[in-house]
C-alpha atoms as a printed R data frame, in Angstrom:
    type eleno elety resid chain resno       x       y       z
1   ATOM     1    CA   UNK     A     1 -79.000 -19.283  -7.875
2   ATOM     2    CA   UNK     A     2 -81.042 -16.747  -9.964
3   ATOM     3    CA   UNK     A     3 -78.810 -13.843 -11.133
4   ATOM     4    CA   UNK     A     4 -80.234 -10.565  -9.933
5   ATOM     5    CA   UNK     A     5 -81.408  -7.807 -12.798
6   ATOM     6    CA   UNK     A     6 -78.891  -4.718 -12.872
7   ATOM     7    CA   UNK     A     7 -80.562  -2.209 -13.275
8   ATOM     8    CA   UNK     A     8 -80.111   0.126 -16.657
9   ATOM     9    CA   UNK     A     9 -79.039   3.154 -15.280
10  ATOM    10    CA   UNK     A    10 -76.278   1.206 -13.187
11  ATOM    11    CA   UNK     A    11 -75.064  -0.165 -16.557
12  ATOM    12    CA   UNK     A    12 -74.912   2.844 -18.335
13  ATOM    13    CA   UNK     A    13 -72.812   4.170 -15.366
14  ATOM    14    CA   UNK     A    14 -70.970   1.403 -15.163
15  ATOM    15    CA   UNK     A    15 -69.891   1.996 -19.115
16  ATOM    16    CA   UNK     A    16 -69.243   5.404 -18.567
17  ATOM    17    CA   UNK     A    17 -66.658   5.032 -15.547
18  ATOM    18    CA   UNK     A    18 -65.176   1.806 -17.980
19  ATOM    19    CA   UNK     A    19 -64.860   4.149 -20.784
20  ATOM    20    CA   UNK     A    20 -63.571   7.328 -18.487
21  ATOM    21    CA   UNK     A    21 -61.376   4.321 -17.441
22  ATOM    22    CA   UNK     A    22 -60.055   3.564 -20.718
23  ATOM    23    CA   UNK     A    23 -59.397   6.919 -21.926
24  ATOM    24    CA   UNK     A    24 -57.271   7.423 -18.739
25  ATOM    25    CA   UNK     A    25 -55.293   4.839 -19.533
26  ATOM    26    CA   UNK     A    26 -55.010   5.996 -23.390
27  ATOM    27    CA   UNK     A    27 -53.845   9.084 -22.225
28  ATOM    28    CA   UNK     A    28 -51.597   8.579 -20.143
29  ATOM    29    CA   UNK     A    29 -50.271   5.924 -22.867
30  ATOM    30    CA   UNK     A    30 -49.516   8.507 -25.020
31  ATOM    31    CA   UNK     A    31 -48.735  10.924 -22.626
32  ATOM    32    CA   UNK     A    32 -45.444   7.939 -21.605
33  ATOM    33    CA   UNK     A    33 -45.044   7.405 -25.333
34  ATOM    34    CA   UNK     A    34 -44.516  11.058 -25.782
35  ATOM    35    CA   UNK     A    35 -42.449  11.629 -23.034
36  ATOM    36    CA   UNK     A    36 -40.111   8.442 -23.937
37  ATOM    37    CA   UNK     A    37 -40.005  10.129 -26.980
38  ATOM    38    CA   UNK     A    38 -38.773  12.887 -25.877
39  ATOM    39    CA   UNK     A    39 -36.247  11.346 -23.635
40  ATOM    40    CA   UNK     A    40 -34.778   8.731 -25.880
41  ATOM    41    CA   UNK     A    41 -34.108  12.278 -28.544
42  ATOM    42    CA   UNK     A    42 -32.797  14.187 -25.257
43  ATOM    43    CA   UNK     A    43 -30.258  11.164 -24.736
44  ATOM    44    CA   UNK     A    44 -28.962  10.819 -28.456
45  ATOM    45    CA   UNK     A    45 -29.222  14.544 -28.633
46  ATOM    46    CA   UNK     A    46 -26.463  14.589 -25.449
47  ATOM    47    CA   UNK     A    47 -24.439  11.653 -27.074
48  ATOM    48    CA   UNK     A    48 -24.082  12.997 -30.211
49  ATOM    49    CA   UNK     A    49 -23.098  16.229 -27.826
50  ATOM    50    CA   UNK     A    50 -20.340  14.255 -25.820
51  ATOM    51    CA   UNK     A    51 -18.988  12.781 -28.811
52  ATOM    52    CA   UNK     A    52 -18.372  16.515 -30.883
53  ATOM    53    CA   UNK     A    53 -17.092  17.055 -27.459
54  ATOM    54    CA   UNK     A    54 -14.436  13.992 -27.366
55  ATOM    55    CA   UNK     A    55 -13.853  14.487 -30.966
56  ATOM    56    CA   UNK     A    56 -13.107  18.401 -30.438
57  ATOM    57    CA   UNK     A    57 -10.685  17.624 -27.198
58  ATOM    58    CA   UNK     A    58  -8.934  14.404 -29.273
59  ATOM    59    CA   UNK     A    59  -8.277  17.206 -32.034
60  ATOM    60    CA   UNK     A    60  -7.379  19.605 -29.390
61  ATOM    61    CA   UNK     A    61  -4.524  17.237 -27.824
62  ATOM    62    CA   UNK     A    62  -2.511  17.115 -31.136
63  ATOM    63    CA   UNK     A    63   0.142  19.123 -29.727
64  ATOM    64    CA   UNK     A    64   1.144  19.717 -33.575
65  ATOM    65    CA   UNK     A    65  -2.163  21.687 -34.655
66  ATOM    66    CA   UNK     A    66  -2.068  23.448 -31.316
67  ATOM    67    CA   UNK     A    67  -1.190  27.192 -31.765
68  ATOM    68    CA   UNK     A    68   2.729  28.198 -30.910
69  ATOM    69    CA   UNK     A    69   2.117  31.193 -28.193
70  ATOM    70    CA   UNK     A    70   3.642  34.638 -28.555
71  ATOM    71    CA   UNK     A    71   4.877  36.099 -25.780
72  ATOM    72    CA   UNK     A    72   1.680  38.434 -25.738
73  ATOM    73    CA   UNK     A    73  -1.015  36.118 -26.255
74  ATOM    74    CA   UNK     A    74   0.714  33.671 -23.097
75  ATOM    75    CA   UNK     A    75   0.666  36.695 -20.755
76  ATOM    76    CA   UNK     A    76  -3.412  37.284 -21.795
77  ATOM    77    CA   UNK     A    77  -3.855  33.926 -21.267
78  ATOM    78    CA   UNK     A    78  -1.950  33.947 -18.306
79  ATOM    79    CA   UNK     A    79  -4.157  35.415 -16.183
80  ATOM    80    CA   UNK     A    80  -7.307  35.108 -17.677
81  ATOM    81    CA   UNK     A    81  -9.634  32.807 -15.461
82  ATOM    82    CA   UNK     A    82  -9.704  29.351 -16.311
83  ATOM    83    CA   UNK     A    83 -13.277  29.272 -17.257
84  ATOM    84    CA   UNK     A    84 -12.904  31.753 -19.945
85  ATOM    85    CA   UNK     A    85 -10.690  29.777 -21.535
86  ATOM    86    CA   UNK     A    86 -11.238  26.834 -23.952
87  ATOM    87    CA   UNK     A    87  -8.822  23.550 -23.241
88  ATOM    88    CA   UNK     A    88  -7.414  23.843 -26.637
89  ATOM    89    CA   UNK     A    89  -6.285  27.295 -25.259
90  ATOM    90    CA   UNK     A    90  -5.138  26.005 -22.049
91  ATOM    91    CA   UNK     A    91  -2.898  23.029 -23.408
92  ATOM    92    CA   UNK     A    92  -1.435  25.947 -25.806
93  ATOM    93    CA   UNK     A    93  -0.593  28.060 -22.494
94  ATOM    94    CA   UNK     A    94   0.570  24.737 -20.573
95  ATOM    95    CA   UNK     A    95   3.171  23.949 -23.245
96  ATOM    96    CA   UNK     A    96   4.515  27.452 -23.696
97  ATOM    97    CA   UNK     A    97   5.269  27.262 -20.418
98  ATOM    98    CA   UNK     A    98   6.852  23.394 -20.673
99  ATOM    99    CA   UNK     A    99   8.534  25.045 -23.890
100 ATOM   100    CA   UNK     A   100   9.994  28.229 -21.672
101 ATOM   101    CA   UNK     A   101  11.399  25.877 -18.578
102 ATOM   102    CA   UNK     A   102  13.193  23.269 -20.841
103 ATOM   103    CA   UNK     A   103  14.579  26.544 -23.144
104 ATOM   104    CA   UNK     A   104  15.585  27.373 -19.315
105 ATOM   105    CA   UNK     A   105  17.123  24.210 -18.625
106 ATOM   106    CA   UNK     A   106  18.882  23.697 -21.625
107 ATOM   107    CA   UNK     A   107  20.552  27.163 -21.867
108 ATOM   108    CA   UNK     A   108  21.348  26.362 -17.566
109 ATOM   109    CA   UNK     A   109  23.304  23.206 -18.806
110 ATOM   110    CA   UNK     A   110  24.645  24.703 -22.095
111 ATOM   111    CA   UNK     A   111  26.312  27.507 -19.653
112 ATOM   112    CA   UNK     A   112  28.144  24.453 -17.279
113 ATOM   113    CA   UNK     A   113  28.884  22.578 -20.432
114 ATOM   114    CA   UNK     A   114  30.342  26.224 -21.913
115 ATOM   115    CA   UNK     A   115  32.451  26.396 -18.412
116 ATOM   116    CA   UNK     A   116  33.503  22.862 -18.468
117 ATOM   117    CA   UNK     A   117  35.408  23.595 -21.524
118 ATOM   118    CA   UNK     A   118  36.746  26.113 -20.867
119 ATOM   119    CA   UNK     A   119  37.806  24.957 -17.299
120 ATOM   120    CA   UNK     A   120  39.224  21.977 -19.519
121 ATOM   121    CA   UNK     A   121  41.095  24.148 -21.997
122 ATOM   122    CA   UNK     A   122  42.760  26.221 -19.259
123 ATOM   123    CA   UNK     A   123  43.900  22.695 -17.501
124 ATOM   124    CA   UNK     A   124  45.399  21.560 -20.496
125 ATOM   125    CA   UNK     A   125  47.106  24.787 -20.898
126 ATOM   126    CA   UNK     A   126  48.554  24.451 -17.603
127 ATOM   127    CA   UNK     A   127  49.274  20.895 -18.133
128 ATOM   128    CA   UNK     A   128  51.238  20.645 -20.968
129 ATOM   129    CA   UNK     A   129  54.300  23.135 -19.293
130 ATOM   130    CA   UNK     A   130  53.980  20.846 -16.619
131 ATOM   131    CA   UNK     A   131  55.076  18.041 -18.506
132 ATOM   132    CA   UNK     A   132  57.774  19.941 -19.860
133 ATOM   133    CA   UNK     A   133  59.243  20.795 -16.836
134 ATOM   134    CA   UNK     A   134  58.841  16.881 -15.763
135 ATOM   135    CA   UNK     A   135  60.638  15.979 -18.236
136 ATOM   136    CA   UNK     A   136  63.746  18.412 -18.028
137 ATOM   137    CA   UNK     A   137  63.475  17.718 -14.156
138 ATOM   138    CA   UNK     A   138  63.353  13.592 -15.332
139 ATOM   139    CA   UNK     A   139  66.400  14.439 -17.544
140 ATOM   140    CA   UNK     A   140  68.347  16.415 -14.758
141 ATOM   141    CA   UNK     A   141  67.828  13.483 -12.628
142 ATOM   142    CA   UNK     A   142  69.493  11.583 -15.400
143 ATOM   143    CA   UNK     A   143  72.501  13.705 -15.417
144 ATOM   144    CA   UNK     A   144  73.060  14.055 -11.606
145 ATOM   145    CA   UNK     A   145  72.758  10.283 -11.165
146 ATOM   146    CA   UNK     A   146  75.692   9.740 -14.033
147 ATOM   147    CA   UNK     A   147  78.003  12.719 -12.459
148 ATOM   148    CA   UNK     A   148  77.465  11.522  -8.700
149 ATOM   149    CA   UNK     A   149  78.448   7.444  -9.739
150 ATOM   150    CA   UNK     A   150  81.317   8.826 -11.904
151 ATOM   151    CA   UNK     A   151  82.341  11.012  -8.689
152 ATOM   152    CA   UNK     A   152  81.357   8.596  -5.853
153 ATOM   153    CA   UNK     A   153  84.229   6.121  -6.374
154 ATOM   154    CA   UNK     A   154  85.889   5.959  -3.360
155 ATOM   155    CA   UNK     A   155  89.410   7.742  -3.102
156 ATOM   156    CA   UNK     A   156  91.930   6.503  -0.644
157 ATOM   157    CA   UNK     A   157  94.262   9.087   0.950
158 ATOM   158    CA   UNK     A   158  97.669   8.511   2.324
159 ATOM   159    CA   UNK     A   159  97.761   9.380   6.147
160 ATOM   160    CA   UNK     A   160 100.752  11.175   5.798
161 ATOM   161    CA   UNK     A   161  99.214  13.945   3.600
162 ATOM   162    CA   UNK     A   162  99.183  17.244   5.130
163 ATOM   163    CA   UNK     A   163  95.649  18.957   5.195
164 ATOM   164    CA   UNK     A   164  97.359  21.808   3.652
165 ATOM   165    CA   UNK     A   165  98.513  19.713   0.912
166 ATOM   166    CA   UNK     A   166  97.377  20.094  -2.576
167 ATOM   167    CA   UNK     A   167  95.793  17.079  -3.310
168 ATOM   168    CA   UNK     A   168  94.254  17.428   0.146
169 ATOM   169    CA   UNK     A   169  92.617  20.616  -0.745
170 ATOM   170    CA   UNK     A   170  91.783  18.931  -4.351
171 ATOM   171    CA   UNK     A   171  90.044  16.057  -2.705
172 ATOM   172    CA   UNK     A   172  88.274  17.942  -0.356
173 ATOM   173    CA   UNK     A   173  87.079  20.241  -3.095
174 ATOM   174    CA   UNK     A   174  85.744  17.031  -5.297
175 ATOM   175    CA   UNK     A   175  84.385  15.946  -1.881
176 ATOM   176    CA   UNK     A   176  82.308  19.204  -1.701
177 ATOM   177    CA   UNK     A   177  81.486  18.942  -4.994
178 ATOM   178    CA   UNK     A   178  80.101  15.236  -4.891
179 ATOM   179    CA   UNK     A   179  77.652  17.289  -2.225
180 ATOM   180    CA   UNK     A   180  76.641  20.186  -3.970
181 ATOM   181    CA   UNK     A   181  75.740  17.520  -6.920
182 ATOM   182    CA   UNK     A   182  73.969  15.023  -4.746
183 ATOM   183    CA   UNK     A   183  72.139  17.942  -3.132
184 ATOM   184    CA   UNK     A   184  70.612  18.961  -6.697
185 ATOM   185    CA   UNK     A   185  69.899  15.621  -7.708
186 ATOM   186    CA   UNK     A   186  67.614  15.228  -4.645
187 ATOM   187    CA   UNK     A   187  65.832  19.031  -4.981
188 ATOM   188    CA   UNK     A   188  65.670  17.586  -8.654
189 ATOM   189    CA   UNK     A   189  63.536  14.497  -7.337
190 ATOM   190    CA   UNK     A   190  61.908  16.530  -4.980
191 ATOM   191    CA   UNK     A   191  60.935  18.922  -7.811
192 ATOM   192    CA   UNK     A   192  59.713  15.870 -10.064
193 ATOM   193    CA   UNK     A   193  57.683  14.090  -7.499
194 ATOM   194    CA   UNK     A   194  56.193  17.719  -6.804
195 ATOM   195    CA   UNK     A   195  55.837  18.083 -10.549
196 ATOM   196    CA   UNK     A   196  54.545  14.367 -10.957
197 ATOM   197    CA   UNK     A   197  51.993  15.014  -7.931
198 ATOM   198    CA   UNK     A   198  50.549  18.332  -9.978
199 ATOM   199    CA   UNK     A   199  49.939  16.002 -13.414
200 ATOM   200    CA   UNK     A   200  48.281  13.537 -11.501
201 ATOM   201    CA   UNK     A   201  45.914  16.126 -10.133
202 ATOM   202    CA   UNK     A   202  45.487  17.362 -14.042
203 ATOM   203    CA   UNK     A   203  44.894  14.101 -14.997
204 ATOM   204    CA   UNK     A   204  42.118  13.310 -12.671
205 ATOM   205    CA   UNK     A   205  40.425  16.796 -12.663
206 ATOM   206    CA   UNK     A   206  40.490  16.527 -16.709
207 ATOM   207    CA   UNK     A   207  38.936  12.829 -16.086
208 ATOM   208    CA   UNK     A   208  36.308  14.370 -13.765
209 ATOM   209    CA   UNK     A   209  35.331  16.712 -16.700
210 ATOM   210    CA   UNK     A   210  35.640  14.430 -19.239
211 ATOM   211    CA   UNK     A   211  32.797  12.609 -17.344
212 ATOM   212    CA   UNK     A   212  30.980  16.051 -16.879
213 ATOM   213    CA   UNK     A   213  31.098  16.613 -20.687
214 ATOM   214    CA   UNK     A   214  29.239  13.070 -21.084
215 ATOM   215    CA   UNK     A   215  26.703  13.819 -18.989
216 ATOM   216    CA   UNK     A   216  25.777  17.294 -19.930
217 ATOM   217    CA   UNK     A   217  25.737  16.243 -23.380
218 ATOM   218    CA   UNK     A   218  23.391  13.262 -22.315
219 ATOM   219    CA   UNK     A   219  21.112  16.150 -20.479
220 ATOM   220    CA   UNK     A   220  21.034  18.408 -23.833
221 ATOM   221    CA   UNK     A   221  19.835  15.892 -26.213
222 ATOM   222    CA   UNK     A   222  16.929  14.784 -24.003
223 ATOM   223    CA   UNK     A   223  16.488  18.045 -23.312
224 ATOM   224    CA   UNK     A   224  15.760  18.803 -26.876
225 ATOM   225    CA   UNK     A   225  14.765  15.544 -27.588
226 ATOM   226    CA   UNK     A   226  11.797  16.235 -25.230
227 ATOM   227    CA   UNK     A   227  11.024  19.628 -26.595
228 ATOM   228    CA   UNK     A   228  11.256  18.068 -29.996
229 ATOM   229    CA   UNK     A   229   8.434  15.675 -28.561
230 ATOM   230    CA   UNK     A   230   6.494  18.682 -26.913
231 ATOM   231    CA   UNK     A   231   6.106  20.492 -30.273
């Protein structure tokens, strides 16, 4: 098949769209080069950004380079919005705050502990007159018990005595006497048993403080082991 003739003036316009074409395409090569460009610096530019960033917060959350808050500079802070205020500012005002409750807490427990003691102190005081007593009660008991079986042996009386008769009226009075005793010996063991009932009580309330003491001690050290830790 015979190839038709273009003709010269189709050529020529041909070339000139081809080489329109191809600057197009140049252009808008650079024009993508430039712009990736441009885009790849934007990116390191915010990286480099976020890592000041990270490295300024990870400097900021070392509680021990953190400012210590006056009283003053908390209430400013206090109720300043929180967009006017940088984090390392914020974490300053968040542990002034931790930093005020557990002074709070600690001084609350301190105060129990302070009336624990002396709630302890006064129950010894009343304690140890208590055992006194138990004891010279105990002893009475002693006594009494020795009288009465030195008086409790049993006397036999001849019929014929009169009730007028002097050793009537002597055994009657030994009789009453043997009574009287044995009536004191048992308000004696009624007094001890009273007596023993009230140490008991002591004993346990002091145990029950004892175990108080313990465990407000516990609470202050973490208390101030945590504060410790905060700052």
């Amino acid at each position: 098949m015979k190839q038709k003739n273009i003709p010269e003036d189709t050529k020529e316009m041909i070339q000139q769209m081809k080489s329109e074409y191809d600057n197009i395409i140049n252009e808008q090569a650079k024009s993508f080069l430039k712009e990736k460009h441009e885009i790849e610096k934007s990116y390191m530019n915010e990286i480099n950004r976020l890592r000041s960033l990270i490295e300024t917060h990870r400097e900021s959350l070392l509680f021990e380079k953190l400012p210590i808050l006056t009283i003053e500079q908390y209430n400013e802070l206090s109720t300043a919005p929180h967009s006017n205020i940088s984090l390392e500012q914020f974490i300053a005002r968040q542990l002034y705050e931790l930093k005020r409750d557990e002074k709070i807490k600690i001084q609350n427990v301190s105060d129990l502990y302070a009336e624990l003691v002396l709630e302890h102190d006064t129950i010894k005081k009343e304690l140890e007159p208590t055992k006194q007593k138990l004891q010279a009660e105990s002893a009475l008991r002693v006594t009494l018990e020795s009288q009465i079986s030195k008086l409790s042996v049993p006397i036999e009386l001849p019929k014929i005595l009169d009730s007028n008769d002097d050793i009537y009226k002597k055994y009657q009075d030994l009789q009453n006497q043997i009574k009287d005793m044995t009536s004191s010996y048992n308000g004696a063991i009624a007094r001890s048993d009273l007596l023993l009932e009230r140490l008991n009580a002591n004993n346990k309330q002091l145990e029950a403080n004892n175990l108080k003491f313990r465990d407000a001690q516990k609470e202050i050290a973490s208390l101030k082991s945590q504060l410790s830790v905060t700052y």
